[in-house]
Amino acid sequence: MTGTTLYVSNLPFSATEQELGLKFGGCGSVVTVKLVLDTSTGRSKRFGFVEMASRTEALAAIRLLNLTTYDGRLMSVNLARPMNGASQPVPAPLDRAQ
């Protein structure tokens, strides 16, 4: 069974993969964390992806962390989905019925 990837946006420039892992670890098992960086500057693009071990843990993370403050910014947490023809996920609307 594979995990469920979350798209995390509106992050502060100070965010680190380690800090995100700790924040999301309170909701379950974190498989991977990846901040997206600007290739020319190396600076964060203020979004990233967190893979949780299960869909249940991912949905718990959305409920607990979406629109919470992270260093003065309201962090947005949503399910991610693959782009057509690309391997990197993009934001997907949350289906609250599931």
PDB file of N, CA and C in Angstrom:
ATOM      1  N   MET A   1       0.838  -1.180   0.000  1.00  0.00           N
ATOM      2  CA  MET A   1       0.000   0.000   0.000  1.00  0.00           C
ATOM      3  C   MET A   1       0.884   1.245   0.000  1.00  0.00           C
ATOM      4  N   THR A   2       0.542   2.203  -0.843  1.00  0.00           N
ATOM      5  CA  THR A   2       1.315   3.441  -0.903  1.00  0.00           C
ATOM      6  C   THR A   2       0.635   4.507  -0.054  1.00  0.00           C
ATOM      7  N   GLY A   3       1.388   5.534   0.264  1.00  0.00           N
ATOM      8  CA  GLY A   3       0.872   6.614   1.084  1.00  0.00           C
ATOM      9  C   GLY A   3       0.030   7.587   0.282  1.00  0.00           C
ATOM     10  N   THR A   4      -0.389   8.631   0.953  1.00  0.00           N
ATOM     11  CA  THR A   4      -1.192   9.690   0.347  1.00  0.00           C
ATOM     12  C   THR A   4      -0.412  10.988   0.447  1.00  0.00           C
ATOM     13  N   THR A   5      -0.275  11.675  -0.682  1.00  0.00           N
ATOM     14  CA  THR A   5       0.509  12.902  -0.737  1.00  0.00           C
ATOM     15  C   THR A   5      -0.376  14.119  -0.527  1.00  0.00           C
ATOM     16  N   LEU A   6       0.136  15.042   0.276  1.00  0.00           N
ATOM     17  CA  LEU A   6      -0.536  16.300   0.551  1.00  0.00           C
ATOM     18  C   LEU A   6       0.229  17.439  -0.105  1.00  0.00           C
ATOM     19  N   TYR A   7      -0.505  18.405  -0.618  1.00  0.00           N
ATOM     20  CA  TYR A   7       0.074  19.629  -1.161  1.00  0.00           C
ATOM     21  C   TYR A   7      -0.039  20.677  -0.058  1.00  0.00           C
ATOM     22  N   VAL A   8       1.093  21.245   0.346  1.00  0.00           N
ATOM     23  CA  VAL A   8       1.141  22.215   1.437  1.00  0.00           C
ATOM     24  C   VAL A   8       1.632  23.538   0.858  1.00  0.00           C
ATOM     25  N   SER A   9       0.821  24.582   1.000  1.00  0.00           N
ATOM     26  CA  SER A   9       1.185  25.866   0.399  1.00  0.00           C
ATOM     27  C   SER A   9       1.075  27.001   1.400  1.00  0.00           C
ATOM     28  N   ASN A  10       1.522  28.164   0.964  1.00  0.00           N
ATOM     29  CA  ASN A  10       1.586  29.389   1.754  1.00  0.00           C
ATOM     30  C   ASN A  10       2.506  29.219   2.962  1.00  0.00           C
ATOM     31  N   LEU A  11       3.603  28.543   2.736  1.00  0.00           N
ATOM     32  CA  LEU A  11       4.592  28.322   3.790  1.00  0.00           C
ATOM     33  C   LEU A  11       5.490  29.544   3.950  1.00  0.00           C
ATOM     34  N   PRO A  12       6.022  29.757   5.123  1.00  0.00           N
ATOM     35  CA  PRO A  12       6.986  30.842   5.291  1.00  0.00           C
ATOM     36  C   PRO A  12       8.323  30.450   4.665  1.00  0.00           C
ATOM     37  N   PHE A  13       9.128  31.428   4.312  1.00  0.00           N
ATOM     38  CA  PHE A  13      10.454  31.131   3.766  1.00  0.00           C
ATOM     39  C   PHE A  13      11.294  30.366   4.784  1.00  0.00           C
ATOM     40  N   SER A  14      10.989  30.513   6.063  1.00  0.00           N
ATOM     41  CA  SER A  14      11.759  29.851   7.110  1.00  0.00           C
ATOM     42  C   SER A  14      11.456  28.356   7.245  1.00  0.00           C
ATOM     43  N   ALA A  15      10.423  27.869   6.585  1.00  0.00           N
ATOM     44  CA  ALA A  15      10.033  26.454   6.709  1.00  0.00           C
ATOM     45  C   ALA A  15      11.161  25.536   6.235  1.00  0.00           C
ATOM     46  N   THR A  16      11.325  24.431   6.953  1.00  0.00           N
ATOM     47  CA  THR A  16      12.291  23.409   6.555  1.00  0.00           C
ATOM     48  C   THR A  16      11.569  22.072   6.426  1.00  0.00           C
ATOM     49  N   GLU A  17      12.173  21.162   5.699  1.00  0.00           N
ATOM     50  CA  GLU A  17      11.592  19.831   5.552  1.00  0.00           C
ATOM     51  C   GLU A  17      11.511  19.143   6.916  1.00  0.00           C
ATOM     52  N   GLN A  18      12.515  19.339   7.746  1.00  0.00           N
ATOM     53  CA  GLN A  18      12.518  18.725   9.074  1.00  0.00           C
ATOM     54  C   GLN A  18      11.358  19.252   9.920  1.00  0.00           C
ATOM     55  N   GLU A  19      11.144  20.572   9.929  1.00  0.00           N
ATOM     56  CA  GLU A  19      10.042  21.158  10.696  1.00  0.00           C
ATOM     57  C   GLU A  19       8.691  20.666  10.197  1.00  0.00           C
ATOM     58  N   LEU A  20       8.524  20.610   8.866  1.00  0.00           N
ATOM     59  CA  LEU A  20       7.261  20.109   8.308  1.00  0.00           C
ATOM     60  C   LEU A  20       7.027  18.663   8.730  1.00  0.00           C
ATOM     61  N   GLY A  21       8.083  17.870   8.686  1.00  0.00           N
ATOM     62  CA  GLY A  21       7.969  16.474   9.109  1.00  0.00           C
ATOM     63  C   GLY A  21       7.504  16.358  10.548  1.00  0.00           C
ATOM     64  N   LEU A  22       8.012  17.228  11.405  1.00  0.00           N
ATOM     65  CA  LEU A  22       7.598  17.212  12.814  1.00  0.00           C
ATOM     66  C   LEU A  22       6.145  17.655  12.973  1.00  0.00           C
ATOM     67  N   LYS A  23       5.745  18.714  12.259  1.00  0.00           N
ATOM     68  CA  LYS A  23       4.360  19.190  12.330  1.00  0.00           C
ATOM     69  C   LYS A  23       3.389  18.102  11.895  1.00  0.00           C
ATOM     70  N   PHE A  24       3.679  17.475  10.763  1.00  0.00           N
ATOM     71  CA  PHE A  24       2.772  16.473  10.220  1.00  0.00           C
ATOM     72  C   PHE A  24       2.885  15.143  10.965  1.00  0.00           C
ATOM     73  N   GLY A  25       4.005  14.913  11.620  1.00  0.00           N
ATOM     74  CA  GLY A  25       4.196  13.694  12.388  1.00  0.00           C
ATOM     75  C   GLY A  25       3.210  13.560  13.529  1.00  0.00           C
ATOM     76  N   GLY A  26       2.668  14.653  14.000  1.00  0.00           N
ATOM     77  CA  GLY A  26       1.644  14.609  15.035  1.00  0.00           C
ATOM     78  C   GLY A  26       0.329  14.036  14.545  1.00  0.00           C
ATOM     79  N   CYS A  27       0.189  13.898  13.230  1.00  0.00           N
ATOM     80  CA  CYS A  27      -1.047  13.372  12.633  1.00  0.00           C
ATOM     81  C   CYS A  27      -0.890  11.923  12.182  1.00  0.00           C
ATOM     82  N   GLY A  28       0.329  11.406  12.208  1.00  0.00           N
ATOM     83  CA  GLY A  28       0.574  10.036  11.757  1.00  0.00           C
ATOM     84  C   GLY A  28       1.985   9.884  11.233  1.00  0.00           C
ATOM     85  N   SER A  29       2.193   8.812  10.501  1.00  0.00           N
ATOM     86  CA  SER A  29       3.522   8.492   9.974  1.00  0.00           C
ATOM     87  C   SER A  29       3.807   9.268   8.692  1.00  0.00           C
ATOM     88  N   VAL A  30       4.869  10.065   8.732  1.00  0.00           N
ATOM     89  CA  VAL A  30       5.303  10.827   7.557  1.00  0.00           C
ATOM     90  C   VAL A  30       6.292   9.965   6.778  1.00  0.00           C
ATOM     91  N   VAL A  31       6.013   9.776   5.489  1.00  0.00           N
ATOM     92  CA  VAL A  31       6.881   8.971   4.628  1.00  0.00           C
ATOM     93  C   VAL A  31       7.967   9.844   4.013  1.00  0.00           C
ATOM     94  N   THR A  32       7.570  10.962   3.402  1.00  0.00           N
ATOM     95  CA  THR A  32       8.523  11.888   2.791  1.00  0.00           C
ATOM     96  C   THR A  32       8.029  13.326   2.939  1.00  0.00           C
ATOM     97  N   VAL A  33       8.975  14.252   2.896  1.00  0.00           N
ATOM     98  CA  VAL A  33       8.675  15.685   2.880  1.00  0.00           C
ATOM     99  C   VAL A  33       9.562  16.311   1.821  1.00  0.00           C
ATOM    100  N   LYS A  34       8.977  17.143   0.954  1.00  0.00           N
ATOM    101  CA  LYS A  34       9.757  17.794  -0.098  1.00  0.00           C
ATOM    102  C   LYS A  34       9.303  19.233  -0.252  1.00  0.00           C
ATOM    103  N   LEU A  35      10.181  20.176   0.096  1.00  0.00           N
ATOM    104  CA  LEU A  35       9.934  21.592  -0.186  1.00  0.00           C
ATOM    105  C   LEU A  35      10.395  21.864  -1.611  1.00  0.00           C
ATOM    106  N   VAL A  36       9.646  22.668  -2.339  1.00  0.00           N
ATOM    107  CA  VAL A  36      10.019  23.021  -3.704  1.00  0.00           C
ATOM    108  C   VAL A  36      10.834  24.304  -3.651  1.00  0.00           C
ATOM    109  N   LEU A  37      12.014  24.252  -4.277  1.00  0.00           N
ATOM    110  CA  LEU A  37      12.945  25.380  -4.270  1.00  0.00           C
ATOM    111  C   LEU A  37      13.066  25.992  -5.649  1.00  0.00           C
ATOM    112  N   ASP A  38      13.316  27.289  -5.685  1.00  0.00           N
ATOM    113  CA  ASP A  38      13.602  27.987  -6.934  1.00  0.00           C
ATOM    114  C   ASP A  38      14.985  27.552  -7.388  1.00  0.00           C
ATOM    115  N   THR A  39      15.092  27.066  -8.611  1.00  0.00           N
ATOM    116  CA  THR A  39      16.375  26.541  -9.091  1.00  0.00           C
ATOM    117  C   THR A  39      17.442  27.611  -9.251  1.00  0.00           C
ATOM    118  N   SER A  40      17.050  28.847  -9.512  1.00  0.00           N
ATOM    119  CA  SER A  40      18.064  29.884  -9.703  1.00  0.00           C
ATOM    120  C   SER A  40      18.554  30.488  -8.390  1.00  0.00           C
ATOM    121  N   THR A  41      17.679  30.549  -7.382  1.00  0.00           N
ATOM    122  CA  THR A  41      18.082  31.180  -6.124  1.00  0.00           C
ATOM    123  C   THR A  41      18.282  30.183  -4.976  1.00  0.00           C
ATOM    124  N   GLY A  42      17.684  29.013  -5.098  1.00  0.00           N
ATOM    125  CA  GLY A  42      17.748  28.032  -4.021  1.00  0.00           C
ATOM    126  C   GLY A  42      16.795  28.344  -2.879  1.00  0.00           C
ATOM    127  N   ARG A  43      16.027  29.397  -3.036  1.00  0.00           N
ATOM    128  CA  ARG A  43      15.074  29.819  -2.005  1.00  0.00           C
ATOM    129  C   ARG A  43      13.751  29.069  -2.173  1.00  0.00           C
ATOM    130  N   SER A  44      13.073  28.831  -1.070  1.00  0.00           N
ATOM    131  CA  SER A  44      11.791  28.134  -1.088  1.00  0.00           C
ATOM    132  C   SER A  44      10.786  28.862  -1.966  1.00  0.00           C
ATOM    133  N   LYS A  45       9.953  28.100  -2.661  1.00  0.00           N
ATOM    134  CA  LYS A  45       8.846  28.678  -3.426  1.00  0.00           C
ATOM    135  C   LYS A  45       7.579  28.725  -2.567  1.00  0.00           C
ATOM    136  N   ARG A  46       7.740  28.438  -1.274  1.00  0.00           N
ATOM    137  CA  ARG A  46       6.677  28.516  -0.280  1.00  0.00           C
ATOM    138  C   ARG A  46       5.611  27.432  -0.440  1.00  0.00           C
ATOM    139  N   PHE A  47       5.958  26.316  -1.094  1.00  0.00           N
ATOM    140  CA  PHE A  47       5.047  25.184  -1.109  1.00  0.00           C
ATOM    141  C   PHE A  47       5.855  23.903  -1.153  1.00  0.00           C
ATOM    142  N   GLY A  48       5.173  22.819  -0.861  1.00  0.00           N
ATOM    143  CA  GLY A  48       5.850  21.533  -0.862  1.00  0.00           C
ATOM    144  C   GLY A  48       4.851  20.398  -0.761  1.00  0.00           C
ATOM    145  N   PHE A  49       5.380  19.198  -0.562  1.00  0.00           N
ATOM    146  CA  PHE A  49       4.567  17.988  -0.532  1.00  0.00           C
ATOM    147  C   PHE A  49       4.957  17.145   0.670  1.00  0.00           C
ATOM    148  N   VAL A  50       3.954  16.618   1.349  1.00  0.00           N
ATOM    149  CA  VAL A  50       4.169  15.728   2.482  1.00  0.00           C
ATOM    150  C   VAL A  50       3.418  14.438   2.180  1.00  0.00           C
ATOM    151  N   GLU A  51       4.127  13.332   2.201  1.00  0.00           N
ATOM    152  CA  GLU A  51       3.481  12.037   1.983  1.00  0.00           C
ATOM    153  C   GLU A  51       3.251  11.384   3.336  1.00  0.00           C
ATOM    154  N   MET A  52       1.988  11.072   3.606  1.00  0.00           N
ATOM    155  CA  MET A  52       1.606  10.385   4.833  1.00  0.00           C
ATOM    156  C   MET A  52       1.437   8.896   4.517  1.00  0.00           C
ATOM    157  N   ALA A  53       1.618   8.043   5.524  1.00  0.00           N
ATOM    158  CA  ALA A  53       1.583   6.598   5.313  1.00  0.00           C
ATOM    159  C   ALA A  53       0.218   6.086   4.861  1.00  0.00           C
ATOM    160  N   SER A  54      -0.849   6.768   5.238  1.00  0.00           N
ATOM    161  CA  SER A  54      -2.186   6.299   4.846  1.00  0.00           C
ATOM    162  C   SER A  54      -3.091   7.483   4.533  1.00  0.00           C
ATOM    163  N   ARG A  55      -4.159   7.187   3.840  1.00  0.00           N
ATOM    164  CA  ARG A  55      -5.154   8.216   3.522  1.00  0.00           C
ATOM    165  C   ARG A  55      -5.799   8.746   4.811  1.00  0.00           C
ATOM    166  N   THR A  56      -6.044   7.860   5.752  1.00  0.00           N
ATOM    167  CA  THR A  56      -6.643   8.265   7.030  1.00  0.00           C
ATOM    168  C   THR A  56      -5.767   9.292   7.737  1.00  0.00           C
ATOM    169  N   GLU A  57      -4.457   9.053   7.761  1.00  0.00           N
ATOM    170  CA  GLU A  57      -3.530  10.002   8.385  1.00  0.00           C
ATOM    171  C   GLU A  57      -3.466  11.306   7.601  1.00  0.00           C
ATOM    172  N   ALA A  58      -3.526  11.211   6.277  1.00  0.00           N
ATOM    173  CA  ALA A  58      -3.507  12.409   5.445  1.00  0.00           C
ATOM    174  C   ALA A  58      -4.737  13.268   5.702  1.00  0.00           C
ATOM    175  N   LEU A  59      -5.908  12.638   5.797  1.00  0.00           N
ATOM    176  CA  LEU A  59      -7.135  13.392   6.062  1.00  0.00           C
ATOM    177  C   LEU A  59      -7.107  14.005   7.464  1.00  0.00           C
ATOM    178  N   ALA A  60      -6.511  13.302   8.413  1.00  0.00           N
ATOM    179  CA  ALA A  60      -6.353  13.858   9.765  1.00  0.00           C
ATOM    180  C   ALA A  60      -5.455  15.090   9.725  1.00  0.00           C
ATOM    181  N   ALA A  61      -4.385  15.032   8.943  1.00  0.00           N
ATOM    182  CA  ALA A  61      -3.478  16.176   8.812  1.00  0.00           C
ATOM    183  C   ALA A  61      -4.193  17.370   8.201  1.00  0.00           C
ATOM    184  N   ILE A  62      -5.042  17.129   7.220  1.00  0.00           N
ATOM    185  CA  ILE A  62      -5.806  18.227   6.611  1.00  0.00           C
ATOM    186  C   ILE A  62      -6.719  18.848   7.655  1.00  0.00           C
ATOM    187  N   ARG A  63      -7.446  18.023   8.388  1.00  0.00           N
ATOM    188  CA  ARG A  63      -8.366  18.536   9.410  1.00  0.00           C
ATOM    189  C   ARG A  63      -7.635  19.333  10.494  1.00  0.00           C
ATOM    190  N   LEU A  64      -6.473  18.849  10.911  1.00  0.00           N
ATOM    191  CA  LEU A  64      -5.757  19.489  12.014  1.00  0.00           C
ATOM    192  C   LEU A  64      -4.865  20.654  11.606  1.00  0.00           C
ATOM    193  N   LEU A  65      -4.314  20.623  10.396  1.00  0.00           N
ATOM    194  CA  LEU A  65      -3.298  21.613  10.024  1.00  0.00           C
ATOM    195  C   LEU A  65      -3.720  22.631   8.975  1.00  0.00           C
ATOM    196  N   ASN A  66      -4.747  22.339   8.184  1.00  0.00           N
ATOM    197  CA  ASN A  66      -5.170  23.287   7.163  1.00  0.00           C
ATOM    198  C   ASN A  66      -5.605  24.591   7.819  1.00  0.00           C
ATOM    199  N   LEU A  67      -5.103  25.702   7.294  1.00  0.00           N
ATOM    200  CA  LEU A  67      -5.404  27.054   7.769  1.00  0.00           C
ATOM    201  C   LEU A  67      -4.945  27.316   9.200  1.00  0.00           C
ATOM    202  N   THR A  68      -3.865  26.636   9.586  1.00  0.00           N
ATOM    203  CA  THR A  68      -3.222  26.959  10.858  1.00  0.00           C
ATOM    204  C   THR A  68      -2.021  27.859  10.569  1.00  0.00           C
ATOM    205  N   THR A  69      -1.598  28.589  11.568  1.00  0.00           N
ATOM    206  CA  THR A  69      -0.505  29.542  11.403  1.00  0.00           C
ATOM    207  C   THR A  69       0.842  28.858  11.540  1.00  0.00           C
ATOM    208  N   TYR A  70       1.717  29.146  10.587  1.00  0.00           N
ATOM    209  CA  TYR A  70       3.097  28.653  10.609  1.00  0.00           C
ATOM    210  C   TYR A  70       3.976  29.872  10.400  1.00  0.00           C
ATOM    211  N   ASP A  71       4.665  30.301  11.434  1.00  0.00           N
ATOM    212  CA  ASP A  71       5.506  31.514  11.403  1.00  0.00           C
ATOM    213  C   ASP A  71       4.783  32.703  10.778  1.00  0.00           C
ATOM    214  N   GLY A  72       3.544  32.927  11.235  1.00  0.00           N
ATOM    215  CA  GLY A  72       2.789  34.090  10.798  1.00  0.00           C
ATOM    216  C   GLY A  72       2.032  33.941   9.496  1.00  0.00           C
ATOM    217  N   ARG A  73       2.071  32.777   8.866  1.00  0.00           N
ATOM    218  CA  ARG A  73       1.360  32.571   7.598  1.00  0.00           C
ATOM    219  C   ARG A  73       0.319  31.474   7.768  1.00  0.00           C
ATOM    220  N   LEU A  74      -0.845  31.635   7.122  1.00  0.00           N
ATOM    221  CA  LEU A  74      -1.864  30.605   7.169  1.00  0.00           C
ATOM    222  C   LEU A  74      -1.519  29.519   6.152  1.00  0.00           C
ATOM    223  N   MET A  75      -1.106  28.379   6.660  1.00  0.00           N
ATOM    224  CA  MET A  75      -0.706  27.249   5.834  1.00  0.00           C
ATOM    225  C   MET A  75      -1.956  26.578   5.259  1.00  0.00           C
ATOM    226  N   SER A  76      -1.893  26.220   3.992  1.00  0.00           N
ATOM    227  CA  SER A  76      -2.981  25.511   3.323  1.00  0.00           C
ATOM    228  C   SER A  76      -2.544  24.072   3.075  1.00  0.00           C
ATOM    229  N   VAL A  77      -3.387  23.106   3.462  1.00  0.00           N
ATOM    230  CA  VAL A  77      -3.063  21.688   3.312  1.00  0.00           C
ATOM    231  C   VAL A  77      -4.213  21.012   2.576  1.00  0.00           C
ATOM    232  N   ASN A  78      -3.907  20.376   1.444  1.00  0.00           N
ATOM    233  CA  ASN A  78      -4.903  19.692   0.625  1.00  0.00           C
ATOM    234  C   ASN A  78      -4.340  18.388   0.089  1.00  0.00           C
ATOM    235  N   LEU A  79      -5.238  17.508  -0.356  1.00  0.00           N
ATOM    236  CA  LEU A  79      -4.786  16.309  -1.058  1.00  0.00           C
ATOM    237  C   LEU A  79      -4.122  16.739  -2.361  1.00  0.00           C
ATOM    238  N   ALA A  80      -3.102  16.032  -2.769  1.00  0.00           N
ATOM    239  CA  ALA A  80      -2.423  16.325  -4.038  1.00  0.00           C
ATOM    240  C   ALA A  80      -2.797  15.246  -5.041  1.00  0.00           C
ATOM    241  N   ARG A  81      -2.700  15.587  -6.308  1.00  0.00           N
ATOM    242  CA  ARG A  81      -2.948  14.610  -7.362  1.00  0.00           C
ATOM    243  C   ARG A  81      -1.907  14.814  -8.453  1.00  0.00           C
ATOM    244  N   PRO A  82      -1.562  13.753  -9.186  1.00  0.00           N
ATOM    245  CA  PRO A  82      -0.563  13.904 -10.246  1.00  0.00           C
ATOM    246  C   PRO A  82      -1.102  14.765 -11.385  1.00  0.00           C
ATOM    247  N   MET A  83      -0.214  15.557 -11.960  1.00  0.00           N
ATOM    248  CA  MET A  83      -0.567  16.310 -13.162  1.00  0.00           C
ATOM    249  C   MET A  83      -0.573  15.343 -14.329  1.00  0.00           C
ATOM    250  N   ASN A  84      -1.344  15.624 -15.368  1.00  0.00           N
ATOM    251  CA  ASN A  84      -1.333  14.782 -16.565  1.00  0.00           C
ATOM    252  C   ASN A  84       0.052  14.802 -17.179  1.00  0.00           C
ATOM    253  N   GLY A  85       0.653  13.622 -17.324  1.00  0.00           N
ATOM    254  CA  GLY A  85       1.951  13.512 -17.959  1.00  0.00           C
ATOM    255  C   GLY A  85       3.126  13.924 -17.099  1.00  0.00           C
ATOM    256  N   ALA A  86       2.909  14.215 -15.828  1.00  0.00           N
ATOM    257  CA  ALA A  86       4.004  14.632 -14.947  1.00  0.00           C
ATOM    258  C   ALA A  86       3.993  13.781 -13.684  1.00  0.00           C
ATOM    259  N   SER A  87       5.146  13.682 -13.072  1.00  0.00           N
ATOM    260  CA  SER A  87       5.242  12.869 -11.867  1.00  0.00           C
ATOM    261  C   SER A  87       5.017  13.666 -10.593  1.00  0.00           C
ATOM    262  N   GLN A  88       5.036  14.999 -10.669  1.00  0.00           N
ATOM    263  CA  GLN A  88       4.877  15.815  -9.467  1.00  0.00           C
ATOM    264  C   GLN A  88       3.399  16.117  -9.223  1.00  0.00           C
ATOM    265  N   PRO A  89       2.900  15.899  -7.998  1.00  0.00           N
ATOM    266  CA  PRO A  89       1.495  16.177  -7.710  1.00  0.00           C
ATOM    267  C   PRO A  89       1.181  17.661  -7.717  1.00  0.00           C
ATOM    268  N   VAL A  90      -0.105  17.932  -7.913  1.00  0.00           N
ATOM    269  CA  VAL A  90      -0.631  19.300  -7.820  1.00  0.00           C
ATOM    270  C   VAL A  90      -1.826  19.271  -6.878  1.00  0.00           C
ATOM    271  N   PRO A  91      -2.309  20.419  -6.413  1.00  0.00           N
ATOM    272  CA  PRO A  91      -3.422  20.430  -5.475  1.00  0.00           C
ATOM    273  C   PRO A  91      -4.666  19.791  -6.060  1.00  0.00           C
ATOM    274  N   ALA A  92      -5.392  19.080  -5.223  1.00  0.00           N
ATOM    275  CA  ALA A  92      -6.676  18.499  -5.622  1.00  0.00           C
ATOM    276  C   ALA A  92      -7.719  18.933  -4.604  1.00  0.00           C
ATOM    277  N   PRO A  93      -8.957  19.121  -5.056  1.00  0.00           N
ATOM    278  CA  PRO A  93      -9.971  19.500  -4.096  1.00  0.00           C
ATOM    279  C   PRO A  93     -10.223  18.378  -3.104  1.00  0.00           C
ATOM    280  N   LEU A  94     -10.516  18.730  -1.870  1.00  0.00           N
ATOM    281  CA  LEU A  94     -10.787  17.746  -0.826  1.00  0.00           C
ATOM    282  C   LEU A  94     -12.204  17.255  -0.974  1.00  0.00           C
ATOM    283  N   ASP A  95     -12.366  15.957  -1.119  1.00  0.00           N
ATOM    284  CA  ASP A  95     -13.676  15.339  -1.186  1.00  0.00           C
ATOM    285  C   ASP A  95     -14.052  14.939   0.223  1.00  0.00           C
ATOM    286  N   ARG A  96     -14.832  15.764   0.887  1.00  0.00           N
ATOM    287  CA  ARG A  96     -15.159  15.538   2.297  1.00  0.00           C
ATOM    288  C   ARG A  96     -16.097  14.360   2.495  1.00  0.00           C
ATOM    289  N   ALA A  97     -16.666  13.823   1.435  1.00  0.00           N
ATOM    290  CA  ALA A  97     -17.581  12.690   1.562  1.00  0.00           C
ATOM    291  C   ALA A  97     -16.839  11.398   1.850  1.00  0.00           C
ATOM    292  N   GLN A  98     -15.553  11.354   1.586  1.00  0.00           N
ATOM    293  CA  GLN A  98     -14.811  10.102   1.776  1.00  0.00           C
ATOM    294  C   GLN A  98     -14.212  10.010   3.137  1.00  0.00           C
TER     295      GLN A  98
END
